[in-house]
mmCIF file of C-alpha atoms (C1' of nucleotides) in Angstrom:
data_model
loop_
_atom_site.group_PDB
_atom_site.id
_atom_site.type_symbol
_atom_site.label_atom_id
_atom_site.label_comp_id
_atom_site.label_asym_id
_atom_site.label_seq_id
_atom_site.Cartn_x
_atom_site.Cartn_y
_atom_site.Cartn_z
ATOM 1 C CA MET A 298 -15.916 -42.993 -8.755
ATOM 2 C CA THR A 299 -15.404 -46.252 -7.138
ATOM 3 C CA SER A 300 -14.775 -44.265 -3.999
ATOM 4 C CA ILE A 301 -11.011 -44.733 -3.920
ATOM 5 C CA PRO A 302 -10.563 -44.454 -0.158
ATOM 6 C CA ASP A 303 -6.949 -43.429 -0.079
ATOM 7 C CA LYS A 304 -7.217 -41.843 3.282
ATOM 8 C CA ASN A 305 -3.613 -42.557 4.060
ATOM 9 C CA GLN A 306 -2.354 -40.392 1.287
ATOM 10 C CA ASP A 307 -5.101 -37.952 2.046
ATOM 11 C CA PHE A 308 -3.429 -36.942 5.266
ATOM 12 C CA PHE A 309 -0.043 -36.716 3.648
ATOM 13 C CA SER A 310 -1.465 -34.893 0.669
ATOM 14 C CA HIS A 311 -2.931 -32.310 2.972
ATOM 15 C CA VAL A 312 0.407 -31.746 4.572
ATOM 16 C CA PHE A 313 2.249 -31.541 1.276
ATOM 17 C CA ASN A 314 -0.418 -29.264 -0.050
ATOM 18 C CA ILE A 315 -0.026 -26.774 2.735
ATOM 19 C CA VAL A 316 3.740 -26.950 2.748
ATOM 20 C CA ARG A 317 3.802 -26.204 -0.947
ATOM 21 C CA LEU A 318 1.574 -23.209 -0.310
ATOM 22 C CA ILE A 319 4.095 -21.643 2.006
ATOM 23 C CA PRO A 320 5.299 -18.460 0.306
ATOM 24 C CA GLU A 321 9.007 -17.977 -0.229
ATOM 25 C CA GLY A 322 10.839 -16.345 2.607
ATOM 26 C CA ARG A 323 8.279 -17.703 5.046
ATOM 27 C CA ILE A 324 8.224 -20.613 7.441
ATOM 28 C CA THR A 325 5.811 -22.452 9.673
ATOM 29 C CA ASN A 326 5.828 -25.007 12.430
ATOM 30 C CA TYR A 327 4.435 -28.505 12.650
ATOM 31 C CA GLY A 328 1.701 -27.717 15.129
ATOM 32 C CA SER A 329 0.111 -25.096 12.906
ATOM 33 C CA ILE A 330 0.058 -27.416 9.950
ATOM 34 C CA ALA A 331 -1.395 -30.169 12.077
ATOM 35 C CA LYS A 332 -4.036 -27.781 13.277
ATOM 36 C CA ALA A 333 -4.830 -26.858 9.704
ATOM 37 C CA LEU A 334 -5.424 -30.520 9.077
ATOM 38 C CA GLY A 335 -7.870 -30.648 11.939
ATOM 39 C CA SER A 336 -5.576 -32.378 14.387
ATOM 40 C CA ALA A 337 -3.571 -29.880 16.359
ATOM 41 C CA LYS A 338 -1.970 -32.621 18.367
ATOM 42 C CA SER A 339 -0.855 -34.564 15.343
ATOM 43 C CA SER A 340 2.226 -32.466 14.858
ATOM 44 C CA ARG A 341 4.240 -35.669 14.780
ATOM 45 C CA MET A 342 2.343 -36.871 11.768
ATOM 46 C CA VAL A 343 3.381 -33.734 9.952
ATOM 47 C CA GLY A 344 6.965 -34.716 10.495
ATOM 48 C CA TRP A 345 6.167 -38.200 9.227
ATOM 49 C CA ALA A 346 4.601 -36.730 6.157
ATOM 50 C CA MET A 347 7.733 -34.738 5.550
ATOM 51 C CA ASN A 348 9.672 -37.938 5.747
ATOM 52 C CA ALA A 349 7.434 -39.250 3.008
ATOM 53 C CA SER A 350 8.053 -36.079 1.039
ATOM 54 C CA HIS A 351 11.067 -37.833 -0.402
ATOM 55 C CA SER A 352 8.710 -40.214 -2.127
ATOM 56 C CA GLN A 353 6.678 -37.435 -3.610
ATOM 57 C CA LYS A 354 7.022 -36.782 -7.283
ATOM 58 C CA GLU A 355 7.034 -33.064 -6.772
ATOM 59 C CA PRO A 356 9.522 -31.378 -4.471
ATOM 60 C CA VAL A 357 8.150 -30.313 -1.137
ATOM 61 C CA PRO A 358 9.713 -27.237 0.487
ATOM 62 C CA ALA A 359 10.099 -29.032 3.746
ATOM 63 C CA HIS A 360 12.914 -26.653 4.584
ATOM 64 C CA ARG A 361 10.232 -24.093 5.296
ATOM 65 C CA VAL A 362 8.872 -26.263 8.059
ATOM 66 C CA VAL A 363 10.620 -26.052 11.390
ATOM 67 C CA ASN A 364 9.749 -26.862 14.956
ATOM 68 C CA ARG A 365 8.191 -24.421 17.401
ATOM 69 C CA ASN A 366 11.623 -23.240 18.475
ATOM 70 C CA GLY A 367 12.406 -22.112 14.953
ATOM 71 C CA LEU A 368 15.087 -24.755 14.964
ATOM 72 C CA LEU A 369 15.866 -26.686 11.806
ATOM 73 C CA THR A 370 15.127 -29.994 13.424
ATOM 74 C CA GLY A 371 14.628 -31.781 10.145
ATOM 75 C CA LYS A 372 17.818 -30.578 8.554
ATOM 76 C CA ALA A 373 19.415 -33.909 9.378
ATOM 77 C CA HIS A 374 16.968 -35.523 7.007
ATOM 78 C CA PHE A 375 17.921 -33.362 4.105
ATOM 79 C CA ASN A 376 20.397 -34.192 1.441
ATOM 80 C CA PRO A 377 22.785 -32.980 2.399
ATOM 81 C CA PRO A 378 21.672 -31.665 5.797
ATOM 82 C CA SER A 379 23.257 -28.307 5.179
ATOM 83 C CA ARG A 380 20.958 -27.997 2.186
ATOM 84 C CA MET A 381 18.129 -26.856 4.422
ATOM 85 C CA GLN A 382 19.903 -23.809 5.756
ATOM 86 C CA GLU A 383 21.116 -22.908 2.316
ATOM 87 C CA LEU A 384 17.641 -23.040 0.915
ATOM 88 C CA LEU A 385 16.340 -20.855 3.709
ATOM 89 C CA GLU A 386 19.094 -18.303 3.296
ATOM 90 C CA LYS A 387 18.547 -18.368 -0.418
ATOM 91 C CA GLU A 388 14.958 -17.304 0.143
ATOM 92 C CA GLY A 389 16.028 -14.442 2.324
ATOM 93 C CA ILE A 390 15.641 -16.162 5.660
ATOM 94 C CA GLU A 391 18.446 -15.587 8.094
ATOM 95 C CA VAL A 392 19.558 -18.735 9.874
ATOM 96 C CA LYS A 393 21.826 -18.743 12.872
ATOM 97 C CA GLU A 394 23.134 -21.971 14.317
ATOM 98 C CA ASP A 395 20.475 -24.050 12.574
ATOM 99 C CA LYS A 396 17.713 -21.841 13.837
ATOM 100 C CA ILE A 397 15.764 -19.045 12.241
ATOM 101 C CA THR A 398 16.491 -15.624 13.671
ATOM 102 C CA SER A 399 13.283 -13.702 13.027
ATOM 103 C CA PHE A 400 11.278 -16.853 13.261
ATOM 104 C CA LYS A 401 8.307 -15.091 14.781
ATOM 105 C CA GLU A 402 8.375 -12.442 12.095
ATOM 106 C CA LEU A 403 8.744 -14.876 9.249
ATOM 107 C CA PHE A 404 6.258 -17.283 10.732
ATOM 108 C CA TRP A 405 3.449 -18.156 8.357
ATOM 109 C CA ASP A 406 0.330 -19.673 9.793
ATOM 110 C CA PRO A 407 -1.778 -21.646 7.290
ATOM 111 C CA ASN A 408 -4.822 -21.262 9.470
ATOM 112 C CA THR A 409 -4.561 -17.517 9.507
ATOM 113 C CA GLU A 410 -3.332 -16.960 5.979
ATOM 114 C CA LEU A 411 -5.379 -19.567 4.163
ATOM 115 C CA LYS A 412 -8.631 -19.595 6.060
ATOM 116 C CA LEU A 413 -9.357 -15.938 5.662
ATOM 117 C "C1'" DA B 59 -1.252 -58.907 15.496
ATOM 118 C "C1'" DA B 60 1.279 -56.185 18.600
ATOM 119 C "C1'" DT B 61 4.938 -53.098 19.927
ATOM 120 C "C1'" DG B 62 7.998 -49.428 18.936
ATOM 121 C "C1'" DT B 63 9.416 -45.411 16.849
ATOM 122 C "C1'" DG B 64 9.189 -40.656 14.972
ATOM 123 C "C1'" DA B 65 11.529 -33.957 11.140
ATOM 124 C "C1'" DC B 66 6.490 -32.172 17.611
ATOM 125 C "C1'" DA B 67 3.604 -29.863 21.065
ATOM 126 C "C1'" DT B 68 1.388 -29.221 25.348
ATOM 127 C "C1'" DA B 69 0.596 -30.168 30.196
ATOM 128 C "C1'" DC B 70 2.024 -31.280 34.592
ATOM 129 C "C1'" DC B 71 5.209 -31.605 38.659
ATOM 130 C "C1'" DT C 220 12.722 -23.740 35.511
ATOM 131 C "C1'" DG C 221 13.388 -27.918 33.288
ATOM 132 C "C1'" DG C 222 12.679 -32.686 32.991
ATOM 133 C "C1'" DT C 223 8.930 -36.189 32.628
ATOM 134 C "C1'" DA C 224 4.690 -37.808 30.828
ATOM 135 C "C1'" DT C 225 1.093 -38.128 27.515
ATOM 136 C "C1'" DG C 226 -1.357 -37.299 23.012
ATOM 137 C "C1'" DC C 227 -1.554 -38.169 18.139
ATOM 138 C "C1'" DC C 228 -1.542 -41.233 13.983
ATOM 139 C "C1'" DA C 229 0.913 -43.616 10.505
ATOM 140 C "C1'" DC C 230 4.608 -46.658 9.295
ATOM 141 C "C1'" DA C 231 8.443 -50.234 10.297
ATOM 142 C "C1'" DT C 232 9.798 -54.455 12.266
#
DNA sequence: AATGTGACATACC
DNA sequence: TGGTATGCCACAT
């Protein structure tokens, strides 16, 4: 009731929601998440949301989100940065030089997996 | 209030 | 073939 127009968090919540839905051993890119939100060109916002993930009460597997090159671009924002690769390897994802080897094979598209 | 920046992606030259 | 330019939207200063 009372509307509660928290649209700001709405966008972030959508991002966190999808990121948390990423199955273990899988990864996705910013563009796909942005597209799932309805704004394919808002891939930057996804990254912003990840930055806000630190403020989230619940942990967000942001380590499963990489750029289109399969490169761990956001690893520098982790704590410590090397934590990202460790988490990925721990889930069975092979990481080579801060980038995911079988990125295309491990790629998980929210639009394809969730929609249908 | 306005400008700049940012964990990206796509298009164009 | 790769660098430049623009889009997108929210947040920081």
